[in-house]
Coordinates of C-alpha atoms and ligand atoms in Angstrom, one line a residue:
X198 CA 142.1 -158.1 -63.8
X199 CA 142.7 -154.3 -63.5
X200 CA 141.8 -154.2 -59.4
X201 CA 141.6 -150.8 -59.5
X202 CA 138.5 -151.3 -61.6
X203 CA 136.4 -153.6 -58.8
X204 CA 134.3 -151.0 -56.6
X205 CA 133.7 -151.3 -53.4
X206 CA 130.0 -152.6 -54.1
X207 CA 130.9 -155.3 -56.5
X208 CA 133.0 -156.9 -53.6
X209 CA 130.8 -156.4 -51.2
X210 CA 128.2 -157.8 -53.6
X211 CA 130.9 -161.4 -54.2
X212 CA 131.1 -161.7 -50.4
X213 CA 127.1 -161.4 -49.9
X214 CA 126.8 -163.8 -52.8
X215 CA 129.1 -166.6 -51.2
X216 CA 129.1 -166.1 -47.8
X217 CA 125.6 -163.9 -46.3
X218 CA 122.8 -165.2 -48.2
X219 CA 122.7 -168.6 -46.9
X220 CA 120.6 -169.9 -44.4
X221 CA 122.1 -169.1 -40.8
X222 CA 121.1 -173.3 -39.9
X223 CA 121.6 -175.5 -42.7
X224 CA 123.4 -173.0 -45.0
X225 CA 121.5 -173.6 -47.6
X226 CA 120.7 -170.5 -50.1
X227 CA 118.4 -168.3 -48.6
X228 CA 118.0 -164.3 -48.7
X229 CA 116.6 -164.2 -45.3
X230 CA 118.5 -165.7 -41.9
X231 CA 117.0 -168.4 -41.8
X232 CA 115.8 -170.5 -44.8
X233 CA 111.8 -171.3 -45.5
X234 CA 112.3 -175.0 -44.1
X235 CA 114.4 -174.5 -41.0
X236 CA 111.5 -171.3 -40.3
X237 CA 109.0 -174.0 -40.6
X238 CA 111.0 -176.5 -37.7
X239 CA 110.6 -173.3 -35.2
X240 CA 108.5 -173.9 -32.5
X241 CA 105.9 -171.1 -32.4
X242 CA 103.8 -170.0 -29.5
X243 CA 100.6 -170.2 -30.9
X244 CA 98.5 -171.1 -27.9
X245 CA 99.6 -169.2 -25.2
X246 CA 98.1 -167.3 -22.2
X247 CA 96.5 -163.9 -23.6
X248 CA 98.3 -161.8 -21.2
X249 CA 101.5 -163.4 -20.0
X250 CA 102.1 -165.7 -23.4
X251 CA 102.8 -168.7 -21.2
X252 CA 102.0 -171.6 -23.4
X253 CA 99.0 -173.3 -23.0
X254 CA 97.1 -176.3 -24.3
X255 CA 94.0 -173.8 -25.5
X256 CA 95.0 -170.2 -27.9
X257 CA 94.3 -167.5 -25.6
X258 CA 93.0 -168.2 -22.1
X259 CA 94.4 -166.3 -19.2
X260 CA 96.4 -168.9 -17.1
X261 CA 95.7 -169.7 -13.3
X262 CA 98.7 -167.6 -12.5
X263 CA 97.8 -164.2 -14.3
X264 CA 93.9 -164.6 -12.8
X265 CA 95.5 -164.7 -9.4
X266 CA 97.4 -161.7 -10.1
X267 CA 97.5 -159.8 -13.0
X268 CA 101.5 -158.9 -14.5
X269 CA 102.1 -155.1 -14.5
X270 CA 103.1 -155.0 -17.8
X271 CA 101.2 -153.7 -20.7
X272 CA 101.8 -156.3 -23.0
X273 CA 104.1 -159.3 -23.9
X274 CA 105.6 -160.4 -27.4
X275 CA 106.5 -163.8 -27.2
X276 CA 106.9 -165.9 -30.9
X277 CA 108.5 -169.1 -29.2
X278 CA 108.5 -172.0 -26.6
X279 CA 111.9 -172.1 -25.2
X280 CA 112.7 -175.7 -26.8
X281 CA 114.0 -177.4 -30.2
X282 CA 115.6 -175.3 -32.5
X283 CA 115.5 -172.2 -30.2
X284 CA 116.3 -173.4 -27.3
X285 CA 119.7 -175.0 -28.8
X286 CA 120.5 -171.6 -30.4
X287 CA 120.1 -169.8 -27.0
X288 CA 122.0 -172.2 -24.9
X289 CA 124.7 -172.3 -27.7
X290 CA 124.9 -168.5 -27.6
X291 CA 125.2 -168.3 -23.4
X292 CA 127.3 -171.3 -23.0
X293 CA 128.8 -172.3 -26.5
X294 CA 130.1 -169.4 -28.0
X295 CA 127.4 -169.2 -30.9
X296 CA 127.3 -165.5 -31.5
X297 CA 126.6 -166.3 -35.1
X298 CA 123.2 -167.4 -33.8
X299 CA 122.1 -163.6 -32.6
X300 CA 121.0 -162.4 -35.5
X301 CA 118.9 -164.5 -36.9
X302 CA 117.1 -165.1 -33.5
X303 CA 117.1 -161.3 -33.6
X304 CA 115.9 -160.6 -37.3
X305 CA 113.1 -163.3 -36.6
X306 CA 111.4 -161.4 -33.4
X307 CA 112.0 -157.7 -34.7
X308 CA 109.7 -159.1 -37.6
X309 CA 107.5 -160.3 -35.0
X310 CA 108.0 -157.0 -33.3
X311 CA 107.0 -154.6 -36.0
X312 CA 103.6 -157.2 -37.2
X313 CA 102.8 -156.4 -33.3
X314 CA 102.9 -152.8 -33.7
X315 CA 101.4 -152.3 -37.3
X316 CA 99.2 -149.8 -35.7
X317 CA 101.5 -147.8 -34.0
X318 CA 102.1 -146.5 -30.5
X319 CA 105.4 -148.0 -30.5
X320 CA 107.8 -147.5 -27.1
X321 CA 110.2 -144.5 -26.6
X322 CA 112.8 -146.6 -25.3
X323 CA 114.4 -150.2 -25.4
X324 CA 115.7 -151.3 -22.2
X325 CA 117.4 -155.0 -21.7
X326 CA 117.3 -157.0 -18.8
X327 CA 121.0 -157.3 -18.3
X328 CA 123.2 -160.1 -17.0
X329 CA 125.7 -159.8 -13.4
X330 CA 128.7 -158.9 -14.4
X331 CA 131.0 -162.1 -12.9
X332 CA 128.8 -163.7 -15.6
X333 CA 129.3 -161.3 -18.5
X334 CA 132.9 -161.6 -17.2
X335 CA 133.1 -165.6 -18.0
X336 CA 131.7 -165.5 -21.2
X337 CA 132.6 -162.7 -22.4
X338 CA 130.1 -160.8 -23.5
X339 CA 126.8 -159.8 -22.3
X340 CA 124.1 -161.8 -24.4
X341 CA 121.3 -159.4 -23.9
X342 CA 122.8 -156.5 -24.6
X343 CA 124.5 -157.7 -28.1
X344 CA 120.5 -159.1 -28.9
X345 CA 119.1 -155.6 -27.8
X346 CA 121.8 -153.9 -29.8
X347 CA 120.7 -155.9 -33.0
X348 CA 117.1 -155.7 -32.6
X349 CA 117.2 -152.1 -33.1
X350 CA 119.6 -152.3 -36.1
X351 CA 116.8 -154.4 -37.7
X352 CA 113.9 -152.0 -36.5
X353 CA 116.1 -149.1 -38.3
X354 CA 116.4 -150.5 -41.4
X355 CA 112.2 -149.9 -41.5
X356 CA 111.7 -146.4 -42.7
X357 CA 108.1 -146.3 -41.9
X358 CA 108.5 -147.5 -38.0
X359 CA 109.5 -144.4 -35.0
X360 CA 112.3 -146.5 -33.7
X361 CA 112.5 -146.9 -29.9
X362 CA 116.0 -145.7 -29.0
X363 CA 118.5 -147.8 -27.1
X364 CA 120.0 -145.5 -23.9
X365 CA 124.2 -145.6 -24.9
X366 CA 124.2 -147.0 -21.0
X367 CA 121.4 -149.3 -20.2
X368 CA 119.2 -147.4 -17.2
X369 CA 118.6 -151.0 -15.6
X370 CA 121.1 -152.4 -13.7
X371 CA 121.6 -155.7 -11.5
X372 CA 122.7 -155.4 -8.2
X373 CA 124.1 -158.9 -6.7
X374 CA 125.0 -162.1 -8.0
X375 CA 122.1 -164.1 -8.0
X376 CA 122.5 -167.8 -8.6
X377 CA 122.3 -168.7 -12.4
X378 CA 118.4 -169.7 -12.6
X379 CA 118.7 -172.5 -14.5
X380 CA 120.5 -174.4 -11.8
X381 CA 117.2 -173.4 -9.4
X382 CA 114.2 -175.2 -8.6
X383 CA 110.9 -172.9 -9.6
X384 CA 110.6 -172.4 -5.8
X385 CA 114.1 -170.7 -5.6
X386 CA 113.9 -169.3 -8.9
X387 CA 110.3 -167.1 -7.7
X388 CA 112.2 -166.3 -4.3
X389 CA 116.1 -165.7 -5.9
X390 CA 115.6 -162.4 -8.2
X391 CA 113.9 -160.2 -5.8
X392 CA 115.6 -156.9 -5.7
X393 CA 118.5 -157.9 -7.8
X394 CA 117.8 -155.3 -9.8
X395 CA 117.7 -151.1 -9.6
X396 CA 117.7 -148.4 -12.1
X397 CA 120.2 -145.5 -12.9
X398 CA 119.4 -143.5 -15.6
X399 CA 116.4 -141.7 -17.7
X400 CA 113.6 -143.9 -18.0
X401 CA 110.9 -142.9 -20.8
X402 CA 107.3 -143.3 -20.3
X403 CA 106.7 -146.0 -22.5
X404 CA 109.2 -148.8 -22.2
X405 CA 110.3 -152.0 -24.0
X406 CA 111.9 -154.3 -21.7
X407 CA 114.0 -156.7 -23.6
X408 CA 115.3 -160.3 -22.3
X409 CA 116.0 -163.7 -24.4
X410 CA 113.7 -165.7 -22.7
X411 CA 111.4 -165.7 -19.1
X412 CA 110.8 -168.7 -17.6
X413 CA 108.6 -168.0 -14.1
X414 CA 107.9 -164.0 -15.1
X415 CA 109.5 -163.3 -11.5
X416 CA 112.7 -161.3 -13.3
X417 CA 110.5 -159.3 -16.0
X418 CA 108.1 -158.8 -12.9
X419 CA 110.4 -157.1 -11.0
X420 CA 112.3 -155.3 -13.3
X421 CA 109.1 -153.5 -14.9
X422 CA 107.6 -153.1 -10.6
X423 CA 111.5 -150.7 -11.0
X424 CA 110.8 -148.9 -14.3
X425 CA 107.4 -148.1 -13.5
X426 CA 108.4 -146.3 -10.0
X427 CA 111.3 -144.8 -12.2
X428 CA 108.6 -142.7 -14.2
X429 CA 107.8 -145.5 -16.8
X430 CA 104.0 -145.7 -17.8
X431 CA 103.4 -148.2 -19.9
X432 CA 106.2 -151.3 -20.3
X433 CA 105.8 -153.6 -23.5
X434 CA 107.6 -157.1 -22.8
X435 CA 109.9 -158.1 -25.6
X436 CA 110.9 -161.9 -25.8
X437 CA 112.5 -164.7 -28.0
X438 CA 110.9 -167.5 -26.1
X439 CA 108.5 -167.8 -23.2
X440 CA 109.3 -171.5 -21.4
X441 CA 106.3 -173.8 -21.3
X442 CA 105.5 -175.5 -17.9
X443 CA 107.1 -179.2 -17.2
X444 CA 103.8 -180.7 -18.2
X445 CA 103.7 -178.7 -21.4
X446 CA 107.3 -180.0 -22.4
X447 CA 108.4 -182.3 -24.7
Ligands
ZN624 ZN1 117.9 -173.6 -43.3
ZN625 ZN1 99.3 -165.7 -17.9

């Protein structure tokens, strides 16, 4: 074989051939991330709280928490419970070194992203809620950041969406070590984030404020109280999972 001959696109072709389009789960053949059966196993939010996407037993009631008081976000994109398939891919990604996992988690909410704003009146900016760094420092990487970073790759390739831009330095920043919240009870989790967080940079007026899941709402809470007295007006929530309550599990 004359090598000389094989362009650049025929190889590339090959290696897409044998090694990309396969399913990111079960590797079977699949031209999207994900094949049509492992989509299927997913555990969507479908009945959640209108405002704050918490899941519910009924489709869109507004739960006890955001009648008492109402979030100060504009809206929330949530297209999972935090359990089964996704919440294995997340915890295999913070604590398992499962990077491979981040795009297809990625490709599957920028499509939920871009159904949610079919009419427009998308944000100016994307902003992630980042991690301490003592935390990025033990694993290596910061998880939100590399999601945020691939989320927007995938909103690019869409030539008829006004892509929000990612700031080079993320404008939200976190100030202390706050325990890991997983290892919290609810009752220290609502008291533990307070403040944690403080902003350095441009802020846009209309803001989407990234993180992998949110389990009370306390973080996202705070962090959009920050962008909104930074000059934000409007701030769009932008999840992979919203965790159900302990009744609502299993
Ligand atoms: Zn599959
Ligand atoms: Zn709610």
């Amino acid at each position: 074989m004359d090598w000389k001959k094989l362009s650049t696109r025929k190889i590339r072709s090959v290696y897409k051939c044998l090694f990309l389009n396969r399913c990111y789960l079960c590797h079977a053949s699949s031209p999207h991330t994900l094949c049509h059966y492992c989509q299927k196993g997913l555990p969507n939010n479908n009945r959640h709280c209108c405002q704050c996407k918490r899941p519910t037993h009924s489709p869109n009631i507004l739960c006890g928490q955001c009648q008492t008081s109402a979030p100060a976000y504009h809206t929330c994109i949530a297209p999972y419970r935090f359990e089964g398939i996704i919440k294995t891919l997340i915890h295999s990604i913070k604590f398992n070194q499962g990077n491979h996992y981040i795009r297809p988690l990625t490709d599957l909410l920028g499509e939920h992203v871009i159904a949610s704003y079919n009419t427009g009146n998308w944000p100016d900016q994307i902003i992630y809620v980042p991690s301490h760094a003592s935390r990025i420092k033990e694993r290596g990487f910061c998880q939100t950041q590399k999601m945020a970073h691939l989320l927007v790759k995938k909103l690019q390739q869409q030539a008829n969406i006004q892509c929000p831009t990612l700031p080079k330095n993320n404008p939200l920043k976190k100030s202390k070590n706050t325990q890991a919240q997983h290892t919290l009870s609810r009752k220290e989790r609502l008291r533990n984030p307070q403040n944690s967080y403080y902003i350095d940079g441009a802020i846009a007026k209309h803001v989407a404020l990234f993180d992998d899941i949110m389990t009370t709402g306390s973080t996202i809470e705070s962090c959009t109280k920050q962008l909104l007295d930074a000059g934000a007006e409007r701030v769009d929530i932008w999840l992979i999972a919203r965790t159900p309550d302990k009744e609502q599990q299993g």
